[in-house]
XYZ file of C-alpha atoms in Angstrom:
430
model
C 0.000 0.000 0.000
C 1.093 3.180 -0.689
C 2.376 5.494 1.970
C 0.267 8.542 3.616
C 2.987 10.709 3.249
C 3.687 10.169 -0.588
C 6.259 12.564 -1.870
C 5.325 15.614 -4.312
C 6.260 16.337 -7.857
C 8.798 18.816 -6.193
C 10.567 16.418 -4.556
C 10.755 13.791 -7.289
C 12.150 15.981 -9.923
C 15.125 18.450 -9.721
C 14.321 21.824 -11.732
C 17.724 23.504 -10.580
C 21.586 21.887 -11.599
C 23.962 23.631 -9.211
C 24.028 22.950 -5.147
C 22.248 25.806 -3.172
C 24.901 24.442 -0.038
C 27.755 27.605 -0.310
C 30.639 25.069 -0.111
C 29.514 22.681 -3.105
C 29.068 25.945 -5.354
C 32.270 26.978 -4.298
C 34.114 23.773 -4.685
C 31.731 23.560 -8.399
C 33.412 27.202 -9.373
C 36.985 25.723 -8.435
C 36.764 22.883 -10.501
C 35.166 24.738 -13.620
C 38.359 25.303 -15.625
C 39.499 21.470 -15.194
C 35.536 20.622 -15.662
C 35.638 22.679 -18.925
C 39.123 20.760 -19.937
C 37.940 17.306 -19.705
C 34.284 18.145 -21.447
C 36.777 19.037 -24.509
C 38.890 16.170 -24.463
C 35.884 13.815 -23.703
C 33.885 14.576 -26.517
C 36.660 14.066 -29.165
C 36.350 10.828 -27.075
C 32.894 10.415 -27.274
C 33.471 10.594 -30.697
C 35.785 7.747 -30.915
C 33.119 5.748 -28.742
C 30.679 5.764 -30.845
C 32.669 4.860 -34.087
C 33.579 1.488 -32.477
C 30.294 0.520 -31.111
C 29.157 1.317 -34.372
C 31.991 -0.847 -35.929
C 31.616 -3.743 -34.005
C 28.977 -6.522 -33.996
C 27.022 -6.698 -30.304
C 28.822 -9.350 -28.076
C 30.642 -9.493 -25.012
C 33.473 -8.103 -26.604
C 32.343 -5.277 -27.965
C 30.760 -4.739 -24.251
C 33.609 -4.985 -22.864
C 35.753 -2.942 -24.865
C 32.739 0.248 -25.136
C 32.601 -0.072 -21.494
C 36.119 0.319 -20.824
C 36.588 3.147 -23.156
C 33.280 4.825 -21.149
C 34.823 4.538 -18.359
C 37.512 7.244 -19.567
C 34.376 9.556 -20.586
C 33.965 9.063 -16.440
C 30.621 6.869 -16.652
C 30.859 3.903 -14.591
C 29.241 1.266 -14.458
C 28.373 -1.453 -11.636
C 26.369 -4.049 -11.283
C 25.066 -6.570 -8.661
C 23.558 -9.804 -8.703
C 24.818 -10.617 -12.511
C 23.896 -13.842 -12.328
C 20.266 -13.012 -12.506
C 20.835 -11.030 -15.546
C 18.738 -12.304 -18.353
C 17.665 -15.182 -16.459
C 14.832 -16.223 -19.379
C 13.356 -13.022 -18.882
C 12.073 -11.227 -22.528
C 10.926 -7.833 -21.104
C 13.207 -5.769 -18.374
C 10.959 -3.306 -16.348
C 13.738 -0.611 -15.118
C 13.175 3.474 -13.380
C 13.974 6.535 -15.280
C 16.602 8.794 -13.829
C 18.610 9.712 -17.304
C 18.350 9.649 -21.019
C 21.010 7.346 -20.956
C 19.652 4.382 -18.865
C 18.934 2.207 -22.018
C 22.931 2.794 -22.834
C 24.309 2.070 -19.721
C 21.918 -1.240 -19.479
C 23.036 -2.529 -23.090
C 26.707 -2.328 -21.578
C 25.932 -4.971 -19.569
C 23.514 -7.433 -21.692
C 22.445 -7.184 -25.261
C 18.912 -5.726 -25.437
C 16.642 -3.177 -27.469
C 14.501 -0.026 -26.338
C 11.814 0.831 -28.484
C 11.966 4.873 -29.634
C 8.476 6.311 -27.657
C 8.798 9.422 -28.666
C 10.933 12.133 -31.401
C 11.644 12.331 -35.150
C 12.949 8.844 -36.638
C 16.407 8.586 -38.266
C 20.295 9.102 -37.707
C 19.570 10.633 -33.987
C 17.055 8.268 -33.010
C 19.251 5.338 -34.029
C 22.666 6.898 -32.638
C 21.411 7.449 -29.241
C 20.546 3.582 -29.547
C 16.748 3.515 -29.694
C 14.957 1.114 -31.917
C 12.997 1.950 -34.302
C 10.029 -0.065 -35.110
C 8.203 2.223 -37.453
C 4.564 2.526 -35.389
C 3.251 5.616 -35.613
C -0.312 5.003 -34.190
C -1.705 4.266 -30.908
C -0.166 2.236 -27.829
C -2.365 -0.807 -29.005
C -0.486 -0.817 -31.826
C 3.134 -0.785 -30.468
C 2.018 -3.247 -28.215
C 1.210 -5.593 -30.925
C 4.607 -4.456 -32.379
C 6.278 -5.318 -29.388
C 4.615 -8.701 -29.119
C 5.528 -9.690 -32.653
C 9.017 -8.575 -32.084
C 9.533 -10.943 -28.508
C 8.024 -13.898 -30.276
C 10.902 -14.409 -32.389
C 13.575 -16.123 -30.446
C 16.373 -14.418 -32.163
C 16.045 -10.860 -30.823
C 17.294 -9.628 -27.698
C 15.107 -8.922 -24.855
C 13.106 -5.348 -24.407
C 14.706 -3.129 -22.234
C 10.965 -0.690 -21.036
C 10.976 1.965 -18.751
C 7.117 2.380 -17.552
C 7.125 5.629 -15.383
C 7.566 7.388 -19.228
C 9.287 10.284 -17.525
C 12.622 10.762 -15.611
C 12.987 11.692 -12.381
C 16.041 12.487 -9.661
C 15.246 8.648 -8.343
C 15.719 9.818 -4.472
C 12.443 9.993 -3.157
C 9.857 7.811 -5.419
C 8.517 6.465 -8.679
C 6.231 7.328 -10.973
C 3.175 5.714 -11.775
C 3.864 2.796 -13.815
C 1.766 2.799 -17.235
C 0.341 -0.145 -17.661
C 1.175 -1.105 -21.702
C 4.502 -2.404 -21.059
C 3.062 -5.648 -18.994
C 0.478 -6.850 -21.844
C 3.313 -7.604 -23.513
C 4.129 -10.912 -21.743
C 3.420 -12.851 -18.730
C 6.790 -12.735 -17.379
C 9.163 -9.323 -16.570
C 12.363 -8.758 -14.604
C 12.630 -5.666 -12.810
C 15.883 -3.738 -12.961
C 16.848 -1.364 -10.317
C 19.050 1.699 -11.320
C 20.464 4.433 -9.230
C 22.776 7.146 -10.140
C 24.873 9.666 -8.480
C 27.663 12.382 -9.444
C 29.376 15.237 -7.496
C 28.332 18.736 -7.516
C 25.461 19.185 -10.011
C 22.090 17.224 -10.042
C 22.220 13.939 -12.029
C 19.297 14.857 -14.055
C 17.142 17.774 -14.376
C 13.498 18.215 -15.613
C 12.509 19.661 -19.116
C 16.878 19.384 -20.119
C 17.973 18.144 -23.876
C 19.468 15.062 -23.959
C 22.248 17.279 -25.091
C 22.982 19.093 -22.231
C 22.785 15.977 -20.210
C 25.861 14.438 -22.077
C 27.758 17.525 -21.751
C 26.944 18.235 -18.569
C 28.017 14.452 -18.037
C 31.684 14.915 -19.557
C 32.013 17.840 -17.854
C 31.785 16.203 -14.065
C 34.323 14.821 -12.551
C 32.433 11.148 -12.709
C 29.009 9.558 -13.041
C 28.166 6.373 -11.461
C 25.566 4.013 -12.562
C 24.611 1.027 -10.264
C 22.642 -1.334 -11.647
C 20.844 -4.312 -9.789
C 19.321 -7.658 -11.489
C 16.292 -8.701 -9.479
C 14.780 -11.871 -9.793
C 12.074 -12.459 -12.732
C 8.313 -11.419 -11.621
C 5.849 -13.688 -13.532
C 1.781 -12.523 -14.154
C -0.460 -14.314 -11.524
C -3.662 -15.984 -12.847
C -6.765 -13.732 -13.581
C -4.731 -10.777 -12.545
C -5.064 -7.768 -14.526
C -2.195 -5.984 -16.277
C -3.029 -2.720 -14.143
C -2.824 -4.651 -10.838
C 0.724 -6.802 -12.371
C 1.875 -2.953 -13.346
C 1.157 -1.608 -10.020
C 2.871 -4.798 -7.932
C 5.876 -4.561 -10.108
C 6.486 -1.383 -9.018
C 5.839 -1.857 -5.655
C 8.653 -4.393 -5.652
C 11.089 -2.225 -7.378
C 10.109 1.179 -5.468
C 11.303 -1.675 -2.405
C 14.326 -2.569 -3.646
C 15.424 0.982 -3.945
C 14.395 2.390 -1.300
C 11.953 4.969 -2.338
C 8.258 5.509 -2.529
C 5.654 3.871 -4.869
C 3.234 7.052 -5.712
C 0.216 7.443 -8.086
C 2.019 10.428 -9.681
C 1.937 10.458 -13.609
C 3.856 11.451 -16.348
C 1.048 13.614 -17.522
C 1.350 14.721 -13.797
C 5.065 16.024 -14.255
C 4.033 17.696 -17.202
C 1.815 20.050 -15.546
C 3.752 20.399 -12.253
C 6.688 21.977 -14.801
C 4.390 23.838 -16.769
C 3.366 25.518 -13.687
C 6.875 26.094 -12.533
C 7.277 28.086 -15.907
C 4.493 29.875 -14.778
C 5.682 30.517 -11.758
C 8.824 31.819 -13.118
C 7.191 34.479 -15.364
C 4.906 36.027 -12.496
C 5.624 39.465 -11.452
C 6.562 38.497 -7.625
C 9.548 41.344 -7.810
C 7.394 44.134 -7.563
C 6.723 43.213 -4.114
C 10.247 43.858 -3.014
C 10.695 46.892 -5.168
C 7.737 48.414 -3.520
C 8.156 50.865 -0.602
C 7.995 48.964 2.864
C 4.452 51.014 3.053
C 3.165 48.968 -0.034
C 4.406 45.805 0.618
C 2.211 42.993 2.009
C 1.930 41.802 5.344
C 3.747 39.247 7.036
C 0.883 37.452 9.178
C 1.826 37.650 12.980
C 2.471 33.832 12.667
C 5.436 34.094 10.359
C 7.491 36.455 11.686
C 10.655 36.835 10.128
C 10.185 33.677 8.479
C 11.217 31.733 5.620
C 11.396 33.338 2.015
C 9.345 30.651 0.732
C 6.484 31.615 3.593
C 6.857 35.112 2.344
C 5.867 34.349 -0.904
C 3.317 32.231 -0.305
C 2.327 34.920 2.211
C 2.272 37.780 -0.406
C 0.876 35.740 -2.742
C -2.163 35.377 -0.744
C -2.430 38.793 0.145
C -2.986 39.231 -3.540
C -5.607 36.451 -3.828
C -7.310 38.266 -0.989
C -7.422 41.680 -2.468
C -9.251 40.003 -5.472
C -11.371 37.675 -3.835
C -11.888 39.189 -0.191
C -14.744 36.893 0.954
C -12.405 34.075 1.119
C -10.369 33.132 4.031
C -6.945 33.450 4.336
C -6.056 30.497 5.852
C -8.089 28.662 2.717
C -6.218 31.051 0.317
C -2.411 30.048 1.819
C -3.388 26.138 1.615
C -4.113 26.215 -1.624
C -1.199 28.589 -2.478
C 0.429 25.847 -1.013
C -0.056 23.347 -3.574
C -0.485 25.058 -6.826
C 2.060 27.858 -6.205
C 0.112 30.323 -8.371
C -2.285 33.230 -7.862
C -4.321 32.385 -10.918
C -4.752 28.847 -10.708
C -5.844 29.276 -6.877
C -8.066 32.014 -7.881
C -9.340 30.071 -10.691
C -9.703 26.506 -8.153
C -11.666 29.298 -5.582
C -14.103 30.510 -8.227
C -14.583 27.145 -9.742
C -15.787 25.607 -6.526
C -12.636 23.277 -6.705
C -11.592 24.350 -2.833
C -14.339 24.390 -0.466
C -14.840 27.523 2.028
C -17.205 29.100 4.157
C -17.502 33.396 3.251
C -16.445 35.469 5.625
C -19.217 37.672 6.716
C -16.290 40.171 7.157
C -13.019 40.745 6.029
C -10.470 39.743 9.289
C -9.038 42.349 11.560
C -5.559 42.343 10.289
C -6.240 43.015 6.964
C -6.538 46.693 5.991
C -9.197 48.868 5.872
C -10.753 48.884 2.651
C -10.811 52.298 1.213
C -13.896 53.971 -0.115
C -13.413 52.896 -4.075
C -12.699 49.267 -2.747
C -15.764 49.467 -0.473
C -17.608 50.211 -4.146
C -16.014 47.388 -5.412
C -17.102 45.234 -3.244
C -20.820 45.867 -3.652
C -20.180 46.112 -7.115
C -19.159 42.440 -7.042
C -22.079 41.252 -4.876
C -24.689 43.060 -7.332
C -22.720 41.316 -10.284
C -22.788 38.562 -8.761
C -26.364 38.381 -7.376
C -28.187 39.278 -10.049
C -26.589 36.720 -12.358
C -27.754 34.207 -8.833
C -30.914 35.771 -8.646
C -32.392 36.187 -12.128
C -32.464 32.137 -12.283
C -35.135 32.490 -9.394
C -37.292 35.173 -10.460
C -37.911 32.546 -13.766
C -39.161 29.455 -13.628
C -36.577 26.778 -12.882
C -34.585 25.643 -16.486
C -35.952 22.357 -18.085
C -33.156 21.962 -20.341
C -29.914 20.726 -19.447
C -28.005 23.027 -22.307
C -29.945 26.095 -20.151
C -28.702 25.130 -17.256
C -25.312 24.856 -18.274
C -25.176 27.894 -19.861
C -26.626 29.496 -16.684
C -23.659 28.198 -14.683
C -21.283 29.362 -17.352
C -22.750 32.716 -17.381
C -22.252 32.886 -13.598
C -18.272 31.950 -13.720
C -17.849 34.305 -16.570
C -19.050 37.000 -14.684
C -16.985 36.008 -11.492
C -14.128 35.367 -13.931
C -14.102 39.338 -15.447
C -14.825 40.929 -12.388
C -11.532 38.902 -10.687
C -9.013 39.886 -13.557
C -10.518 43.264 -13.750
C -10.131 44.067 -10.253
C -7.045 42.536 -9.798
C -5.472 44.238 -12.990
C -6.941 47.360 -11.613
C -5.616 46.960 -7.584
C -1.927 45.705 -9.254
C -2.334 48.360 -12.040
C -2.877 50.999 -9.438
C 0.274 49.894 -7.219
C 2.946 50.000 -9.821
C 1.450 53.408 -11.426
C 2.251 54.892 -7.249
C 5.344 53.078 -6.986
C 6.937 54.357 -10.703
C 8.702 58.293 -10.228
């Protein structure tokens, strides 16, 4: 079962590279000039590399030798438990953390990763994906897949379910389900990296700047661990095999098993973007007059409760029936003033109006105080005009009714915030 305290997006992907501890970023500016030295040298390397894997046929020799010679490019590899390896399996289940796991795995034991995702050709085959030419739907790479691993003389798939990377310290993703229609049987693969002073992997980076960034560090080290075969139990269904699977490997590495997607990453970056692009510096440019409030329960605290703390202030100045408390909860989790005065307008986040505003908040001045009413007249007559009619028979009606409603409540929140934001940087510019 899945732990109550199940780990965040935030804490399962990295979105920064360098330390924020002052002695690793000191120690990372030291080494830069012998950093920048061996990224040089290693990619005429690199080059080198990939000419013989590309010259030589796939056995234990060439393994050997490609191995070696990535050792010098500083990516080493261990592994535990070998003689599981291949041990009759077809499919290997492994976790994301780079977009190199599939190379570092095929060091070890010949086997094939199918290309998910990008443009077909020279790049896709270089980096060592296979390509199997499906362009449709997942039913119909699964069939692919199936034809392929009926023929004995391929080598085994090499999946990684979670579809996404992550910094593989504190959980797993969500394990898609596709992968384990494919056959009855799967061995689990267990990979954990690690490298001095930058993050191994980081969210929404080219597979580019991962392989510089790669010859660039001192070392990376890739530990790879073989665990035993997990066959398909009878009348169990692939969601339920997916979800045991991972259970076992989110064991063996010592991490967390969440219900966090792919999809789910997506969105938490795309808000992080966001986030980025907000205007949260005019709050310290703004006299110490302007500024927000610190509640009495944070004082002096930390930056990221000032934010959140300003950022609610905002919410509250545009929607000033809601509490606080509410407001800086849901702050909280999406880390945005729209999206949490989007989630409170919706009817997403549940609340109880405050009859009035709370004593630490400001005064409301008098064009605020006509504000105000304005929104309760804009808002119940919209309410009210439903009840002075008879009661909608039509579904569509209703619907447009309701959508009616929010658009109101949607104008009348970006006009007045515009106008209260609008307002603060016209006082605040000479």
């Amino acid at each position: 079962m899945e732990p109550a305290a199940a780990p965040g997006p935030e804490r399962l992907f990295d979105a920064h590279r360098f330390p924020t501890d002052g002695f690793l970023l000191l120690a990372l500016l030291l080494y830069a000039p012998v950093g920048l030295c061996l990224l040089v040298l290693r990619v005429f390397i690199g080059v080198h590399v990939f000419l013989v894997s590309c010259a030589l046929p796939d056995s234990v020799v060439r393994r050997f030798i490609v191995r070696v010679m990535c050792s010098v490019l500083g990516l080493l590899v261990r592994q535990s438990d070998p003689r599981l390896r291949g041990a009759g399996a077809r499919v290997f289940i492994a976790n994301h953390i780079t977009p190199f796991d599939h190379n570092v795995v095929s060091l070890l034991t010949s086997c094939n990763t199918p290309a998910l995702s990008g443009a077909p050709g020279f790049i896709c085959w270089s980096r060592g994906f296979m390509e199997l030419g499906v362009t449709g739907s997942r039913a119909e790479l699964v069939d692919s897949l199936k034809e392929y691993s009926a023929q004995q003389g391929n080598p085994p798939l090499l999946l990684f379910p979670e579809e996404a990377a992550t910094n593989g310290r504190a959980g797993l993703l969500r394990f898609s389900s596709w992968p384990f229609s494919i056959l009855d049987e799967v061995q689990p693969v267990a990979l954990q990296v690690r490298r001095p002073l930058v993050a191994v992997s980081v969210a929404d980076s080219s597979w580019i700047t991962e392989l510089l960034w790669t010859f660039f560090v001192p070392f990376t080290v890739y530990q790879v661990r073989w665990m035993p075969s997990v066959p398909r139990r009878v009348d169990e269904q692939v969601e339920d095999f997916a979800l045991r699977v991972q259970e076992l490997l989110a064991m063996e590495l010592g991490v967390v098993s969440t219900r966090i997607t792919a999809a789910d990453r997506t969105e938490h970056m795309k808000r992080l973007r966001h986030t980025a692009r907000l205007p949260f510096a005019p709050a310290l440019s703004q006299s110490p007059a302007a500024r927000p409030r610190v509640p009495p329960s944070l004082p002096g605290g930390a930056p990221e409760d000032v934010r959140v703390a300003a950022m609610a202030q905002q919410v509250k100045e545009v929607l000033p029936h809601v509490p606080l408390e509410v407001i800086r909860t849901d702050l909280v989790q999406t880390n945005c003033v729209d999206t949490t005065i989007a989630n409170l307008l919706e009817g997403r986040v549940p609340f109880f109006p405050e009859s009035k505003e709370a004593g630490d908040l400001p005064a409301p001045s008098t064009s605020q105080a006509a504000a105000a009413s304005g929104i309760q007249g804009s808002v119940a007559a919209p309410s009210s005009k439903p009840a002075t009619k008879q009661f909608a028979k039509s579904p569509v009606e209703r619907h447009l009714s309701l959508q009616e409603r929010k658009r109101a409540l949607y104008d009348y929140a970006r006009r007045r915030f515009a106008e209260k934001h609008g307002a603060a940087r016209a006082g605040g510019s000479p």
